[in-house]
Coordinates of C-alpha atoms in Angstrom, one line a residue:
X1 CA 0.0 -0.2 -0.2
X2 CA 3.0 2.2 -0.6
X3 CA 2.1 5.7 -1.6
X4 CA -1.4 5.9 0.2
X5 CA 0.3 7.8 3.3
X6 CA 1.2 11.1 1.3
X7 CA -2.6 11.7 0.4
X8 CA -4.1 10.5 3.6
X9 CA -1.7 12.6 5.7
X10 CA -2.5 15.6 3.6
X11 CA -6.2 15.1 4.2
X12 CA -5.8 14.2 7.8
X13 CA -3.7 17.4 8.6
X14 CA -6.2 19.7 6.9
X15 CA -7.7 22.3 9.2
X16 CA -11.1 21.6 10.1
X17 CA -13.4 18.6 10.2
X18 CA -13.8 18.1 6.4
X19 CA -10.3 17.1 5.7
X20 CA -10.3 14.5 8.4
X21 CA -13.8 13.3 7.5
X22 CA -12.7 13.0 3.9
X23 CA -9.5 10.9 5.1
X24 CA -11.7 8.4 7.0
X25 CA -14.1 8.1 4.1
X26 CA -11.1 7.2 1.9
X27 CA -9.5 5.1 4.5
X28 CA -13.0 3.2 4.8
X29 CA -13.2 2.6 1.1
X30 CA -9.7 1.1 1.1
X31 CA -10.3 -1.0 4.4
X32 CA -13.8 -2.2 3.7
X33 CA -15.0 -0.9 0.3
X34 CA -16.4 -4.3 -1.0
X35 CA -17.7 -5.6 2.4
X36 CA -19.5 -2.2 3.0
X37 CA -20.8 -1.8 -0.5
X38 CA -22.4 -5.3 -0.3
X39 CA -23.9 -4.5 3.0
X40 CA -25.4 -1.2 2.0
X41 CA -26.6 -2.6 -1.3
X42 CA -28.4 -5.5 0.3
X43 CA -30.0 -3.2 2.8
X44 CA -31.0 -0.6 0.0
X45 CA -32.5 -3.5 -2.0
X46 CA -34.5 -4.9 0.7
X47 CA -35.9 -1.4 1.4
X48 CA -36.9 -0.7 -2.4
X49 CA -38.3 -4.1 -3.1
X50 CA -41.0 -4.9 -0.5
X51 CA -42.8 -7.0 -3.2
X52 CA -40.1 -9.5 -3.2
X53 CA -41.2 -12.6 -1.5
X54 CA -39.0 -14.2 1.0
X55 CA -38.0 -17.2 -0.8
X56 CA -36.6 -15.3 -3.7
X57 CA -35.0 -12.8 -1.4
X58 CA -33.0 -15.6 0.4
X59 CA -32.0 -17.1 -2.9
X60 CA -30.8 -13.6 -4.3
X61 CA -28.8 -12.8 -1.1
X62 CA -27.4 -16.3 -0.7
X63 CA -25.8 -16.4 -4.0
X64 CA -24.4 -12.8 -3.7
X65 CA -23.1 -13.7 -0.4
X66 CA -21.6 -17.0 -1.6
X67 CA -20.0 -15.2 -4.5
X68 CA -18.5 -12.9 -2.3
X69 CA -17.3 -15.5 0.3
X70 CA -15.9 -17.8 -2.3
X71 CA -13.9 -15.1 -4.3
X72 CA -12.5 -13.7 -0.8
X73 CA -11.2 -17.1 0.3
X74 CA -9.9 -18.3 -3.3
X75 CA -8.0 -14.9 -3.9
X76 CA -6.5 -14.3 -0.4
X77 CA -3.2 -16.5 -1.1
X78 CA -3.0 -14.7 -4.6
X79 CA -3.5 -11.1 -3.2
X80 CA -0.9 -11.5 -0.4
X81 CA 1.9 -12.8 -2.6
X82 CA 1.2 -10.1 -5.5
X83 CA 0.9 -7.5 -2.7
X84 CA 4.3 -8.3 -1.5
X85 CA 5.4 -8.4 -5.0
X86 CA 4.5 -4.9 -5.9
X87 CA 5.5 -3.6 -2.6
X88 CA 9.0 -4.6 -3.3
X89 CA 8.7 -3.0 -7.0
X90 CA 7.6 0.2 -5.7
X91 CA 10.3 0.3 -2.9
X92 CA 13.0 -0.5 -5.4
X93 CA 11.6 1.9 -8.1
X94 CA 10.6 -0.9 -10.7
X95 CA 7.5 0.7 -11.5
X96 CA 7.5 -0.6 -15.1
X97 CA 6.8 -4.1 -13.5
X98 CA 3.7 -3.3 -11.8
X99 CA 1.2 -3.4 -14.7
X100 CA 2.5 -6.8 -15.5
X101 CA 2.3 -8.0 -12.0
X102 CA -1.4 -6.8 -12.0
X103 CA -2.4 -8.4 -15.1
X104 CA -0.9 -11.7 -13.7
X105 CA -2.7 -11.2 -10.3
X106 CA -6.1 -10.6 -12.1
X107 CA -5.8 -13.7 -14.3
X108 CA -4.7 -16.0 -11.3
X109 CA -7.5 -14.7 -9.1
X110 CA -10.4 -15.0 -11.7
X111 CA -9.1 -18.5 -12.4
X112 CA -9.0 -19.4 -8.9
X113 CA -12.5 -17.9 -8.3
X114 CA -14.0 -19.9 -11.3
X115 CA -12.5 -23.3 -10.4
X116 CA -13.6 -22.7 -6.6
X117 CA -17.0 -21.7 -7.3
X118 CA -17.5 -24.7 -9.9
X119 CA -16.4 -27.2 -7.1
X120 CA -18.3 -25.6 -4.1
X121 CA -21.5 -24.4 -6.0
X122 CA -21.7 -27.4 -8.6
X123 CA -19.9 -30.0 -6.9
X124 CA -20.5 -29.8 -3.1
X125 CA -24.0 -27.9 -3.2
X126 CA -25.4 -29.6 -6.5
X127 CA -26.4 -26.3 -8.1
X128 CA -27.1 -26.3 -11.7
X129 CA -28.4 -24.5 -14.7
X130 CA -28.7 -20.8 -14.6
X131 CA -28.0 -20.3 -10.8
X132 CA -24.7 -22.2 -11.2
X133 CA -23.8 -20.0 -14.3
X134 CA -24.5 -16.7 -12.8
X135 CA -22.7 -17.9 -9.5
X136 CA -19.6 -18.7 -11.3
X137 CA -19.7 -15.5 -13.2
X138 CA -20.2 -13.2 -10.3
X139 CA -17.6 -15.3 -8.1
X140 CA -15.2 -14.5 -10.9
X141 CA -16.3 -10.9 -11.5
X142 CA -15.8 -10.3 -7.6
X143 CA -12.6 -12.0 -7.7
X144 CA -11.2 -9.4 -10.0
X145 CA -11.9 -6.7 -7.3
X146 CA -9.9 -8.1 -4.5
X147 CA -6.5 -7.9 -6.3
X148 CA -7.4 -4.6 -8.0
X149 CA -8.3 -3.1 -4.5
X150 CA -4.9 -4.3 -3.1
X151 CA -3.1 -2.8 -6.2
X152 CA -4.8 0.4 -5.8
X153 CA -2.8 0.6 -2.3
X154 CA -0.1 2.2 -4.6
X155 CA -2.5 4.8 -6.2
X156 CA -3.2 8.3 -4.7
X157 CA -6.3 9.0 -6.5
X158 CA -8.6 8.2 -3.6
X159 CA -11.5 10.1 -5.1
X160 CA -11.4 7.6 -7.8
X161 CA -11.5 4.6 -5.7
X162 CA -14.5 5.7 -3.5
X163 CA -16.2 6.9 -6.4
X164 CA -16.0 3.6 -8.0
X165 CA -17.5 2.0 -4.9
X166 CA -20.2 4.6 -5.1
X167 CA -21.1 4.1 -8.6
X168 CA -20.9 0.4 -8.1
X169 CA -23.4 0.3 -5.3
X170 CA -25.7 2.5 -7.2
X171 CA -25.6 0.6 -10.4
X172 CA -26.0 -3.0 -8.2
X173 CA -29.1 -1.5 -6.5
X174 CA -30.5 0.0 -9.7
X175 CA -30.0 -3.1 -11.7
X176 CA -31.4 -5.3 -8.9
X177 CA -34.6 -3.3 -8.4
X178 CA -35.4 -3.2 -12.1
X179 CA -34.9 -6.9 -12.4
X180 CA -37.3 -7.5 -9.3
X181 CA -40.0 -5.0 -10.7
X182 CA -39.8 -6.9 -14.1
X183 CA -40.6 -10.1 -12.3
X184 CA -37.4 -11.8 -13.0
X185 CA -36.2 -14.7 -11.1
X186 CA -33.2 -14.9 -8.5
X187 CA -30.6 -15.7 -11.0
X188 CA -31.4 -12.9 -13.1
X189 CA -31.5 -10.4 -10.2
X190 CA -28.2 -11.6 -9.1
X191 CA -27.0 -11.0 -13.1
X192 CA -28.1 -7.4 -12.5
X193 CA -26.6 -6.9 -9.3
X194 CA -23.3 -8.1 -11.0
X195 CA -23.6 -4.9 -13.2
X196 CA -22.5 -3.1 -10.1
X197 CA -19.5 -5.3 -9.4
X198 CA -18.5 -4.8 -13.0
X199 CA -18.5 -1.1 -12.6
X200 CA -16.4 -1.0 -9.5
X201 CA -14.0 -3.5 -11.1
X202 CA -13.8 -1.6 -14.2
X203 CA -13.3 1.9 -12.4
X204 CA -10.5 0.4 -10.1
X205 CA -8.6 -1.3 -13.0
X206 CA -8.7 2.0 -14.9
X207 CA -7.3 3.7 -12.0
X208 CA -4.3 1.2 -11.5
X209 CA -3.6 1.3 -15.4
X210 CA -3.7 5.1 -15.4
X211 CA -1.1 5.2 -12.7
X212 CA 1.2 2.4 -14.2
X213 CA 0.5 2.8 -18.0
X214 CA 3.4 0.5 -19.1
X215 CA 2.7 -2.0 -21.4
X216 CA 2.1 -5.8 -20.5
X217 CA 4.2 -7.6 -23.1
X218 CA 3.4 -10.9 -21.9
X219 CA 1.6 -12.4 -19.1
X220 CA 3.3 -15.9 -19.0
X221 CA 6.6 -14.5 -17.2
X222 CA 4.7 -12.3 -14.5
X223 CA 2.6 -15.4 -13.9
X224 CA 5.4 -17.7 -13.5
X225 CA 7.0 -15.2 -11.2
X226 CA 3.7 -15.0 -9.1
X227 CA 4.0 -19.0 -8.7
X228 CA 7.6 -18.7 -7.9
X229 CA 7.0 -16.1 -5.3
X230 CA 4.0 -18.1 -3.8
X231 CA 6.5 -20.8 -3.0
X232 CA 9.1 -18.0 -1.6
X233 CA 6.3 -16.6 0.6
X234 CA 4.4 -19.7 1.2
X235 CA 3.9 -19.1 4.9
X236 CA 2.2 -15.7 3.9
X237 CA 0.0 -17.2 1.1
X238 CA -1.0 -20.0 3.5
X239 CA -1.9 -17.4 6.1
X240 CA -4.2 -15.6 3.8
X241 CA -6.0 -18.7 2.8
X242 CA -6.4 -19.8 6.5
X243 CA -7.1 -16.4 7.7
X244 CA -9.9 -15.6 5.2
X245 CA -11.3 -19.2 5.9
X246 CA -11.4 -18.4 9.6
X247 CA -13.7 -15.5 9.1
X248 CA -16.3 -17.5 7.7
X249 CA -15.6 -20.7 9.9
X250 CA -18.2 -19.7 12.4
X251 CA -20.8 -19.2 9.6
X252 CA -19.9 -22.5 8.0
X253 CA -20.3 -24.2 11.3
X254 CA -23.7 -22.8 12.2
X255 CA -24.9 -23.6 8.5
X256 CA -24.1 -27.3 8.8
X257 CA -25.8 -27.4 12.2
X258 CA -29.5 -27.8 13.2
X259 CA -29.6 -24.0 13.2
X260 CA -29.0 -23.9 9.5
X261 CA -31.4 -24.3 6.7
X262 CA -31.1 -25.1 3.0
X263 CA -32.4 -23.2 0.0
X264 CA -34.1 -24.8 -3.2
X265 CA -30.8 -23.8 -5.0
X266 CA -28.6 -25.8 -2.7
X267 CA -27.3 -23.0 -0.5
X268 CA -27.0 -23.3 3.2
X269 CA -27.6 -20.4 5.4
X270 CA -28.7 -19.4 8.8
X271 CA -30.8 -16.3 8.8
X272 CA -31.0 -15.5 12.4
X273 CA -27.3 -16.0 12.9
X274 CA -26.1 -14.6 9.5
X275 CA -27.8 -11.1 9.2
X276 CA -27.2 -10.2 12.9
X277 CA -23.5 -11.0 12.5
X278 CA -23.2 -9.0 9.2
X279 CA -24.9 -5.9 10.8
X280 CA -22.6 -6.4 13.8
X281 CA -19.5 -6.3 11.5
X282 CA -20.4 -2.7 10.1
X283 CA -19.6 -1.5 13.6
X284 CA -15.8 -2.1 13.2
X285 CA -15.8 -0.1 9.8
X286 CA -14.6 3.2 11.7
X287 CA -11.8 1.3 13.5
X288 CA -10.5 -0.2 10.3
X289 CA -10.6 3.2 8.5
X290 CA -8.6 4.9 11.4
X291 CA -6.1 1.9 11.5
X292 CA -5.4 2.2 7.9
X293 CA -4.9 6.0 8.3
X294 CA -2.5 5.2 11.5
X295 CA -0.7 2.8 9.4
X296 CA -0.1 4.9 6.2
X297 CA 0.7 8.2 7.9
X298 CA 2.6 7.3 11.1
X299 CA 3.6 3.5 11.6
X300 CA 5.1 2.8 8.1
X301 CA 7.3 6.0 8.6
X302 CA 8.4 4.6 11.9
X303 CA 9.3 1.2 10.2
X304 CA 11.0 2.8 7.1
X305 CA 13.1 4.9 9.6
X306 CA 13.9 1.6 11.6
X307 CA 14.8 -0.3 8.4
X308 CA 16.9 2.6 6.9
X309 CA 19.0 2.8 10.2
X310 CA 20.0 -0.7 9.5
X311 CA 20.5 -0.4 5.8
X312 CA 22.7 2.6 6.5
X313 CA 24.8 1.0 9.2
X314 CA 23.6 3.0 12.0
X315 CA 24.8 2.2 15.4
X316 CA 23.0 -0.3 17.7
X317 CA 21.8 2.4 19.9
X318 CA 20.3 4.2 17.0
X319 CA 18.6 1.3 15.6
X320 CA 17.0 0.3 18.9
X321 CA 15.6 4.1 19.5
X322 CA 13.9 3.7 16.1
X323 CA 12.6 0.2 17.1
X324 CA 11.4 1.5 20.4
X325 CA 9.9 4.8 18.6
X326 CA 7.8 2.2 16.3
X327 CA 6.8 0.1 19.5
X328 CA 5.5 3.2 21.2
X329 CA 3.5 4.5 18.3
X330 CA 1.9 1.0 17.6
X331 CA 0.8 0.9 21.1
X332 CA -0.5 4.5 21.3
X333 CA -2.4 4.1 17.9
X334 CA -4.0 0.6 19.1
X335 CA -4.8 2.1 22.2
X336 CA -6.5 5.4 20.9
X337 CA -8.6 3.3 18.4
X338 CA -9.7 0.8 20.7
X339 CA -10.8 3.5 23.2
X340 CA -13.1 4.9 20.4
X341 CA -14.3 1.6 19.2
X342 CA -15.0 0.4 22.8
X343 CA -17.3 3.3 23.3
X344 CA -19.1 2.9 19.7
X345 CA -19.6 -0.9 20.5
X346 CA -20.9 0.0 24.0
X347 CA -23.4 2.4 22.9
X348 CA -24.6 0.1 19.9
X349 CA -24.9 -2.9 22.3
X350 CA -27.1 -0.5 24.7
X351 CA -29.1 0.6 21.8
X352 CA -29.5 -2.8 20.2
X353 CA -33.3 -3.1 21.1
X354 CA -34.0 -0.1 19.4
X355 CA -31.5 -0.7 16.3
X356 CA -32.8 -4.1 15.3
X357 CA -36.0 -2.7 13.8
X358 CA -34.1 0.1 11.8
X359 CA -31.7 -2.5 10.3
X360 CA -34.2 -5.1 9.4
X361 CA -33.7 -7.3 12.3
X362 CA -36.2 -9.1 14.5
X363 CA -36.2 -8.5 18.2
X364 CA -35.1 -12.2 19.0
X365 CA -31.7 -11.5 17.2
X366 CA -30.8 -8.5 19.9
X367 CA -28.6 -11.1 21.7
X368 CA -26.6 -12.2 18.7
X369 CA -26.2 -8.8 17.5
X370 CA -24.8 -7.9 21.0
X371 CA -22.2 -10.6 21.1
X372 CA -21.2 -9.9 17.4
X373 CA -20.7 -6.1 18.4
X374 CA -18.6 -7.1 21.3
X375 CA -16.7 -10.0 19.1
X376 CA -16.1 -7.2 16.6
X377 CA -14.0 -5.4 18.9
X378 CA -11.7 -8.3 19.3
X379 CA -11.6 -9.0 15.8
X380 CA -10.4 -5.6 14.9
X381 CA -7.5 -6.0 17.3
X382 CA -6.6 -9.5 15.9
X383 CA -6.6 -8.0 12.5
X384 CA -4.7 -4.9 13.6
X385 CA -1.9 -6.9 15.4
X386 CA -1.7 -9.3 12.5
X387 CA -1.3 -6.7 10.1
X388 CA 1.6 -5.2 11.9
X389 CA 3.3 -8.6 12.2
X390 CA 3.0 -8.9 8.5
X391 CA 4.7 -5.6 8.1
X392 CA 7.5 -6.7 10.5
X393 CA 8.1 -9.9 8.5
X394 CA 6.9 -12.1 11.2
X395 CA 4.8 -14.5 8.7
X396 CA 5.4 -17.6 10.8
X397 CA 3.8 -16.1 13.8
X398 CA 0.9 -14.7 11.5
X399 CA 0.3 -18.0 10.1
X400 CA 0.2 -19.7 13.5
X401 CA -2.4 -17.0 14.8
X402 CA -4.7 -17.7 11.6
X403 CA -4.6 -21.2 12.4
X404 CA -5.6 -20.5 16.0
X405 CA -8.4 -18.5 15.0
X406 CA -9.7 -21.0 12.5
X407 CA -9.6 -23.9 15.0
X408 CA -11.1 -21.7 17.9
X409 CA -13.9 -20.6 15.3
X410 CA -15.0 -24.0 14.6
X411 CA -14.6 -25.7 18.0
X412 CA -15.9 -23.0 20.2
X413 CA -18.9 -22.6 17.7
X414 CA -19.5 -26.1 17.8
X415 CA -19.4 -26.4 21.4
X416 CA -22.0 -23.7 21.9
X417 CA -24.4 -25.3 19.5
X418 CA -24.6 -28.4 21.8
X419 CA -26.6 -26.3 24.2
X420 CA -29.5 -24.2 23.7
X421 CA -30.0 -21.7 21.0
X422 CA -29.7 -19.0 23.3
X423 CA -25.9 -19.5 23.5
X424 CA -25.6 -18.8 19.6
X425 CA -22.8 -16.3 19.0
X426 CA -20.9 -17.0 22.2
X427 CA -18.5 -19.3 20.3
X428 CA -17.5 -16.7 17.9
X429 CA -17.0 -14.0 20.8
X430 CA -14.9 -16.5 22.8
X431 CA -12.9 -17.4 19.5
X432 CA -12.2 -13.5 18.6
X433 CA -11.3 -12.8 22.3
X434 CA -8.8 -15.6 22.8
X435 CA -7.2 -15.0 19.4
X436 CA -6.8 -11.1 19.9
X437 CA -5.3 -11.8 23.2
X438 CA -2.8 -14.3 21.6
X439 CA -2.0 -11.7 18.8
X440 CA -1.5 -8.8 21.5
X441 CA 0.9 -11.2 23.2
X442 CA 2.9 -12.1 20.1
X443 CA 3.0 -8.6 18.6
X444 CA 4.4 -7.2 21.9
X445 CA 7.0 -9.9 22.1
X446 CA 7.7 -9.3 18.5
X447 CA 8.1 -5.5 18.8
X448 CA 10.3 -5.8 22.2
X449 CA 12.7 -8.1 20.2
X450 CA 12.3 -6.3 16.7
X451 CA 16.2 -5.6 16.2
X452 CA 17.2 -9.3 17.0
X453 CA 14.5 -10.6 15.0
X454 CA 15.2 -8.3 12.0
X455 CA 18.9 -9.3 11.9
X456 CA 18.0 -13.0 12.5
X457 CA 15.8 -13.2 9.7
X458 CA 18.3 -11.4 7.5
X459 CA 21.0 -13.9 8.4
X460 CA 18.7 -16.9 7.7
X461 CA 17.9 -15.4 4.3
X462 CA 21.3 -15.0 3.6
X463 CA 22.2 -18.4 4.8
X464 CA 24.2 -17.2 7.9
X465 CA 26.6 -15.1 5.9

């Protein structure tokens, strides 16, 4: 995400609230653009199409959610490796290589999404006909958005990124509403929704190519480099796969239990659990946006200064001072954001009985919503600690934490499903809390030993020479 910091810093430091509000808005688009656009578009479609019967509504939402989910899981390892590639290119000034990396990442992500969607939708769920074709197409199209958004981290045109999601949201809502009013079936509604995804993808792709207008002579060489670097950064790639699977593991577990149900098109879902958790996730968007701003305007500067002191053969005292400055800023940023997020989650949890009707939930879902809000606080902390561990090259520790989160998500959710349905959501909360505490401990130890770990990693890569 090199290059973001300059523009976000300028917006953040502008006098008045407008500059800060705009910087938070752009940070939100970068941190949670696809997720936020999906949730808001679903809410808008539900509001604008009261005539849509429940069965068709669930079939439509289910196929969209599955496409979103499958594309995220399928592309995560590729996006992690490709992002690392482009970060190295930007750092070394090899800007002419970015466009080729981008083309390879898009091809790999789209291909992975198509294969995964065929296996899951067609093979495991037994979906067929138009529903399967539309599901595969939407998953592949959504798969293009994830690497494109990652590459947009090297672009300073945040107005274009934010506008792309805004235009896509409007197009998705408008296309779906027209399809519903025309009496078209759920697959056609999903296809109409895909117009919005195509708008987002086209706008973001255009933004990346306008910033890196170098010709792509061949896709074979960068694709081979992507495969080679996937082996080189295998811990990072595997962590991306496990981590994104962990995000959905509690839903998969609930879907497979007695609390789940199955639609005619083969999709499993749990309406009471899913809708409450998706709404609860919205509460952590402000924290994610503030964290992106903190990383790009402060923390990366500290990390670059630390690495520069090593590269320029600074004294051990100077290197340790810069490592300590990074550690202090990380802690200060996390404490500041967590304080804000704790207040926000507390207010939302208190007002949950009044909010459920406003967001289209039932009063019986108040308990799950409250648990999701509290879990979101810990999930943000887990995400933030993991992101910093990646920045300081602690890939093994990052992978271990993702595996822990996945195991806890499945096991603790299953444990709470053994009892009464009133405990639904406690497993997810416990998994997020325990994983976050583990992540804080690992990050604290890593930052305290950053100088040693950095030199040790360099010696390991150099074979001890």
